[in-house]
Amino acid sequence: MTAPVLEAVDVTKHFPVRGLVKRGAGRVVHAVDNVSLKLYSGRITALVGESGSGKSTLARLLAQLYPLTSGEIRLHGNPVQATKGKAFREHVSKVQLILQDPFASFNPVASIASTLRRAVSIHHAGKGGDEQLAVIDDLLTQTNLAPPRQFTQKFPHELSGGQLQRVSIARALAASPEVFLADEPVSSLDVSIRLGILNLLRRLTEERDVAMLYVTHDIASARYFAADTAVMYAGEIVETGPSETVTQQAAHPYTQLLISSAPDPSRTDVKRVKDIGQPPSLISPPSGCRFHPRCPFAMARCREEKPPPFELADGHTARCWLYADNPEPAASERPDAQ
Amino acid sequence: MAMQPAVLAETTEPIEPEAGRLWLRALRAPLTLTGVIITLVFVVLAVIGPWIAPYDPSAVSDAATAAPSFDHWLGTTQNGQDILSQVLYGAQASMLVGLGSAVITTVLSVLVGITAGYLGGTSDELLSLLANVFLVLPGLPLTIILAAYIPHSGSLGIILVISLTGWAWGARVLRAQTLSLRKRDFVEAARATGERTSKIILRDILPNQLAVIAAAFLGTVTAAILTQASLAFLGLTDVTQWSWGTILYWAQADSALLTGSWWWFVPAGLAIALIGTALSLVNFGIDEFINPRLRQAGIATLKAQRAQVSRRRTKRVRLSGDRQPRPAGAPFTADSTDVVLDVRGLKVNYGATTAVDDVSFTLRRGEVLGIAGESGSGKSTLAYAITRLHKPPADIPQGEIRYTNADRSTVDVLAMDDEQLRAFRWEELSIVFQSAMHALNPIMRVGEQIEDALVAHRPGMAAPERAARVVELLGIVGIPADRAGSYPHELSGGMRQRAMIAVGLALDPEIIVMDEPTTALDVVIQRQIIDKIMELKDRLGFSVIFITHDLSLLIEMSDTIAVMYGGKIVEMAAAQDFHERPQHPYSRGLLESFPTLSGPKKELSGIPGSPPDLRRLPSGCSFRPRCPAAFDACAEHEPRLYQIGASSAACLLYSDDHVVKMGESA
């Protein structure tokens, strides 16, 4: 495989906890801890996790919207450290973020034309008014909003969610980026129009040979849409691999829980992982493996030592002691991978 | 005049908003228009007052304390000065102070408020400190003292005094607004596009605060005019410079009230009251000028409210007396005829828009009826209508909702009066909404909120009994009893949703309507909650109407599924039948839109286009424009529900005509 376009290397982000009394007492939310992720051009990588797992924070770190606590973001192998000013604008011209809620991500008092014109005038500096209009028309056409003039004069509330999300994508396209970071791009849309947006994103990925990060809580959509899938839990990546492998031969007990919890009427077996737990506090995350308090297979070792990623097959890794060469003798039971 | 906005909205609604016409339209709101006209008149008078004044306001004449006459329209003072001229000259001073202070105050508060709010950090702390210091300065005494020190600086001094003591409050409000706007997605989106901070403030933050800024501006104008009048009345300004307050000062000094010279003080007082009222009227209308969404919504709501007034129900039926507990029933089976809720031909309108059209279904004891639909399909409106929680502009012009009581008598939910309705809701039927955070009161402990339902509906229940019931309910939904003392924000999303379900269960209702109860939750938590609901249903024997857009979830948990599209039920079938043999092309499309986890990857075809706008439904079948199987007749006939085996679907493919034709051509 070629070199990654955008890469997170051991990235950590801690947010300080603000409170009346304990402010400055050094308490932090461990939103993202030592996460590494690679994005390749022409390839969609899914980042799957529940709310609070840190998946959206990771996307924003890749977009450089927040400064890192530690670790590195590399674009074409070069470390970037640019959260403001010219360097930041340089970075976002290559890495564009698409947000989840299309209704919230537009200024409600600005027309579609004026929102797009702002993006165009940033990334196509030097173009005159008419040329800018032509670019806007072209962007809207590329995102299947035709005829463009039917949309430009409207205000955000006059468009449907699907149309707005297409405008969002058009806005991101204005920068001709090399990387798209799509943060739950279809979660707030109607079921019947999700597929259209996902197909549009896939087409853009292939046609423009860009790298795409698809952040989602819907692991089934990752199976269909992304070549690779990374599963996040409590600020850490617990499993990575080709999407089909991760969804069909899930190795990490958390991934298994996620899959068995997803509604799926086609599923024949009704046996489920029984779970009554909740995601842990990220202010004081559990020691060792962060999933151990909920894990049906937890061993003594899981409470003490953080598992490293174990390579299971080509490109398929899981951070779980069950896959260590010498798991504890107590671990006589191995979860059924199916 | 009153009907004009409604008529106008009807004809122009589908037309693109054009800035110029919108202003015109908003101006037609009669109150706003009145306010604008009065304000303009005063502004014009302030400018041309000195030229049109018939006399020099200070000129003394022989006509002392004369009542209004042809020579002196508003009469004269004790010294024979013309009051009309004084009021006209006074308009200038008053309006100058009003507008001048408002401009300076607004500029100061916008600068400080938005800078502090957007930049945050140290600059925020310094600027907030400054604003707080000014906020605690005692405004009125300071104004009086400062005014007394600079009595001869004229209007300028007063403007400065008012602005200095007034800007801090506006700055505080704008800072708070900026703080919340800064976190909004569209600001983050602008940042992610690479926009400069200055542009984000100017184009994203500021325009969204215009309503507040304008309201603060107008408020300051009024306040400044009043302050100026008060200061002048107290004699703290230059009493030889004419303003409305000075007129009142002289009227008071020369005992106009005692001598009954009403014409002396009434015009000035009236002028102050009028301008104040006019500015408030403009203030009310200002939101509609600025927010593009409200420009239309405001008019539509008005129209709908008007339509609502003409249609009030008068029919009253008494709800049967004491509630009898029902015997525990057998588990639900598909051929059950034990109907608890029978909805017939229900229609819900939002003004001229029909959101739910001719919907009929029955809910049987112990049944889980899943209602699936996308946004705008009318599914949530249906939930609100069943519980009669719909608010104007929503209105139910026709239909029947019959509930079967424990003694087998039936009542029409739509005919209940408020008292009966209160008893019916929660006792017989309860509701669990999507957003538990919003449905729970944030300042009440969870246990208290459950207890509240008991206090309201079981007045005879003793406190210890209630406490025991709360613990029992929490146990039922799987919340540890010690969490009863927690506030909603201290619970996780899943816990809050469980608490909502506990509130819904508090009075052992027969039916629970759940409107997307798990949509905001993660799949793992959703699974826990759904399992809990199903377990409770089997144990307690209630029926569930479960509304969601998540078809996979519905198929898993429902006995019967109703699919809504464009306000109508387009398919109704047993869940298993529906999954295996969806009949309506829309249902088929939906099932082919869901990625699956198990089994081989199948081709996902989805549905082209987007859900229809209820205000502009296509002719004939509303799914026609997106339907791969549409034919000519679909544009002309609205399909009714046709029976296909045990399922029914509203699609002309199953009409007798079509079936016969197909048979002939084959």
Short mmCIF file of N, CA and C in Angstrom, two decimals, chain A residues 208-275:
data_model
loop_
_atom_site.label_atom_id
_atom_site.label_comp_id
_atom_site.label_asym_id
_atom_site.label_seq_id
_atom_site.Cartn_x
_atom_site.Cartn_y
_atom_site.Cartn_z
N ARG A 208 -11.90 11.62 -7.12
CA ARG A 208 -10.88 12.61 -6.81
C ARG A 208 -9.69 12.01 -6.10
N ASP A 209 -9.75 10.70 -5.87
CA ASP A 209 -8.66 10.01 -5.21
C ASP A 209 -8.30 10.67 -3.88
N VAL A 210 -9.32 11.01 -3.10
CA VAL A 210 -9.06 11.61 -1.78
C VAL A 210 -9.18 10.54 -0.72
N ALA A 211 -8.65 10.85 0.46
CA ALA A 211 -8.80 9.94 1.60
C ALA A 211 -10.03 10.36 2.38
N MET A 212 -10.79 9.39 2.85
CA MET A 212 -12.02 9.71 3.56
C MET A 212 -12.05 9.02 4.92
N LEU A 213 -12.31 9.82 5.95
CA LEU A 213 -12.57 9.23 7.26
C LEU A 213 -14.07 9.30 7.49
N TYR A 214 -14.67 8.16 7.71
CA TYR A 214 -16.13 8.10 7.90
C TYR A 214 -16.39 7.77 9.37
N VAL A 215 -16.74 8.80 10.14
CA VAL A 215 -17.00 8.61 11.56
C VAL A 215 -18.46 8.22 11.73
N THR A 216 -18.73 7.14 12.44
CA THR A 216 -20.13 6.72 12.57
C THR A 216 -20.35 5.89 13.84
N HIS A 217 -21.59 5.84 14.28
CA HIS A 217 -21.91 4.92 15.37
C HIS A 217 -22.58 3.66 14.81
N ASP A 218 -22.79 3.65 13.50
CA ASP A 218 -23.55 2.58 12.86
C ASP A 218 -22.57 1.62 12.18
N ILE A 219 -22.26 0.54 12.89
CA ILE A 219 -21.22 -0.35 12.39
C ILE A 219 -21.67 -1.07 11.11
N ALA A 220 -23.00 -1.23 10.95
CA ALA A 220 -23.49 -1.89 9.73
C ALA A 220 -23.16 -1.03 8.50
N SER A 221 -23.28 0.28 8.64
CA SER A 221 -22.99 1.13 7.49
C SER A 221 -21.50 1.11 7.17
N ALA A 222 -20.68 0.93 8.22
CA ALA A 222 -19.23 0.84 7.99
C ALA A 222 -18.92 -0.38 7.13
N ARG A 223 -19.65 -1.47 7.37
CA ARG A 223 -19.43 -2.69 6.60
C ARG A 223 -19.67 -2.44 5.12
N TYR A 224 -20.69 -1.66 4.80
CA TYR A 224 -21.06 -1.45 3.41
C TYR A 224 -20.25 -0.35 2.73
N PHE A 225 -19.81 0.60 3.54
CA PHE A 225 -19.32 1.84 2.95
C PHE A 225 -17.80 1.96 2.97
N ALA A 226 -17.16 1.36 3.99
CA ALA A 226 -15.74 1.61 4.19
C ALA A 226 -14.91 0.37 3.94
N ALA A 227 -13.71 0.58 3.42
CA ALA A 227 -12.81 -0.54 3.19
C ALA A 227 -12.25 -1.04 4.52
N ASP A 228 -11.87 -0.09 5.37
CA ASP A 228 -11.30 -0.46 6.67
C ASP A 228 -12.17 0.10 7.78
N THR A 229 -12.13 -0.56 8.92
CA THR A 229 -12.89 -0.08 10.06
C THR A 229 -12.01 -0.09 11.30
N ALA A 230 -12.10 1.00 12.05
CA ALA A 230 -11.44 1.06 13.36
C ALA A 230 -12.53 1.27 14.40
N VAL A 231 -12.50 0.51 15.48
CA VAL A 231 -13.53 0.62 16.52
C VAL A 231 -12.93 1.31 17.73
N MET A 232 -13.61 2.34 18.19
CA MET A 232 -13.11 3.10 19.35
C MET A 232 -13.96 2.83 20.56
N TYR A 233 -13.32 2.74 21.72
CA TYR A 233 -14.06 2.62 22.97
C TYR A 233 -13.33 3.45 24.03
N ALA A 234 -14.05 4.34 24.67
CA ALA A 234 -13.51 5.14 25.78
C ALA A 234 -12.17 5.79 25.44
N GLY A 235 -12.08 6.38 24.26
CA GLY A 235 -10.89 7.15 23.92
C GLY A 235 -9.76 6.35 23.31
N GLU A 236 -9.97 5.04 23.13
CA GLU A 236 -8.90 4.22 22.56
C GLU A 236 -9.44 3.41 21.39
N ILE A 237 -8.54 3.11 20.44
CA ILE A 237 -8.95 2.22 19.36
C ILE A 237 -8.74 0.79 19.84
N VAL A 238 -9.81 -0.03 19.79
CA VAL A 238 -9.70 -1.38 20.33
C VAL A 238 -9.57 -2.44 19.25
N GLU A 239 -10.01 -2.10 18.04
CA GLU A 239 -9.91 -3.11 16.98
C GLU A 239 -9.81 -2.39 15.63
N THR A 240 -8.95 -2.90 14.76
CA THR A 240 -8.88 -2.36 13.40
C THR A 240 -8.78 -3.51 12.41
N GLY A 241 -9.16 -3.23 11.18
CA GLY A 241 -9.02 -4.26 10.16
C GLY A 241 -9.92 -3.97 8.98
N PRO A 242 -9.88 -4.85 7.98
CA PRO A 242 -10.80 -4.70 6.86
C PRO A 242 -12.24 -4.78 7.38
N SER A 243 -13.13 -3.93 6.87
CA SER A 243 -14.48 -3.83 7.42
C SER A 243 -15.19 -5.18 7.48
N GLU A 244 -15.05 -5.96 6.42
CA GLU A 244 -15.77 -7.23 6.38
C GLU A 244 -15.28 -8.15 7.51
N THR A 245 -13.98 -8.15 7.73
CA THR A 245 -13.42 -9.00 8.78
C THR A 245 -13.89 -8.51 10.16
N VAL A 246 -13.81 -7.18 10.36
CA VAL A 246 -14.16 -6.64 11.67
C VAL A 246 -15.63 -6.92 11.98
N THR A 247 -16.51 -6.83 10.96
CA THR A 247 -17.93 -7.03 11.26
C THR A 247 -18.32 -8.50 11.27
N GLN A 248 -17.63 -9.33 10.51
CA GLN A 248 -18.03 -10.74 10.46
C GLN A 248 -17.23 -11.61 11.43
N GLN A 249 -15.98 -11.23 11.70
CA GLN A 249 -15.20 -11.99 12.67
C GLN A 249 -14.69 -11.06 13.76
N ALA A 250 -15.61 -10.37 14.40
CA ALA A 250 -15.21 -9.40 15.41
C ALA A 250 -14.41 -10.10 16.49
N ALA A 251 -13.27 -9.52 16.84
CA ALA A 251 -12.39 -10.17 17.80
C ALA A 251 -12.53 -9.58 19.20
N HIS A 252 -12.61 -8.26 19.27
CA HIS A 252 -12.67 -7.63 20.59
C HIS A 252 -14.06 -7.80 21.20
N PRO A 253 -14.15 -8.13 22.47
CA PRO A 253 -15.48 -8.32 23.08
C PRO A 253 -16.37 -7.07 22.93
N TYR A 254 -15.78 -5.90 22.90
CA TYR A 254 -16.61 -4.71 22.74
C TYR A 254 -17.23 -4.66 21.34
N THR A 255 -16.44 -4.97 20.34
CA THR A 255 -16.97 -5.00 18.97
C THR A 255 -18.10 -6.03 18.88
N GLN A 256 -17.88 -7.15 19.55
CA GLN A 256 -18.92 -8.18 19.54
C GLN A 256 -20.20 -7.67 20.18
N LEU A 257 -20.04 -6.93 21.29
CA LEU A 257 -21.21 -6.36 21.97
C LEU A 257 -21.93 -5.38 21.05
N LEU A 258 -21.14 -4.55 20.40
CA LEU A 258 -21.70 -3.53 19.50
C LEU A 258 -22.50 -4.20 18.39
N ILE A 259 -21.95 -5.24 17.82
CA ILE A 259 -22.61 -5.92 16.70
C ILE A 259 -23.87 -6.62 17.17
N SER A 260 -23.79 -7.26 18.33
CA SER A 260 -24.97 -8.01 18.77
C SER A 260 -26.07 -7.06 19.24
N SER A 261 -25.72 -5.82 19.58
CA SER A 261 -26.74 -4.88 20.02
C SER A 261 -27.46 -4.20 18.86
N ALA A 262 -26.81 -4.13 17.71
CA ALA A 262 -27.41 -3.43 16.58
C ALA A 262 -28.65 -4.18 16.13
N PRO A 263 -29.74 -3.45 15.87
CA PRO A 263 -30.94 -4.14 15.40
C PRO A 263 -30.68 -4.75 14.03
N ASP A 264 -31.06 -5.96 13.83
CA ASP A 264 -30.83 -6.63 12.56
C ASP A 264 -31.84 -7.74 12.39
N PRO A 265 -32.93 -7.47 11.68
CA PRO A 265 -33.99 -8.47 11.57
C PRO A 265 -33.54 -9.71 10.81
N SER A 266 -32.47 -9.61 10.04
CA SER A 266 -32.05 -10.78 9.27
C SER A 266 -31.31 -11.79 10.15
N ARG A 267 -30.90 -11.34 11.31
CA ARG A 267 -30.11 -12.23 12.17
C ARG A 267 -30.98 -13.37 12.63
N THR A 268 -30.44 -14.56 12.55
CA THR A 268 -31.24 -15.72 12.91
C THR A 268 -31.04 -16.10 14.38
N ASP A 269 -29.78 -16.07 14.81
CA ASP A 269 -29.56 -16.44 16.22
C ASP A 269 -29.92 -15.28 17.11
N VAL A 270 -30.59 -15.55 18.21
CA VAL A 270 -31.01 -14.47 19.08
C VAL A 270 -30.12 -14.39 20.32
N LYS A 271 -29.11 -15.26 20.38
CA LYS A 271 -28.23 -15.24 21.55
C LYS A 271 -27.42 -13.96 21.55
N ARG A 272 -27.44 -13.25 22.65
CA ARG A 272 -26.75 -11.98 22.71
C ARG A 272 -25.81 -11.93 23.88
N VAL A 273 -24.80 -11.09 23.74
CA VAL A 273 -23.94 -10.81 24.87
C VAL A 273 -24.79 -10.02 25.87
N LYS A 274 -24.94 -10.53 27.08
CA LYS A 274 -25.74 -9.82 28.06
C LYS A 274 -24.91 -8.67 28.61
N ASP A 275 -25.46 -7.51 28.60
CA ASP A 275 -24.67 -6.35 29.04
C ASP A 275 -25.55 -5.42 29.83
#
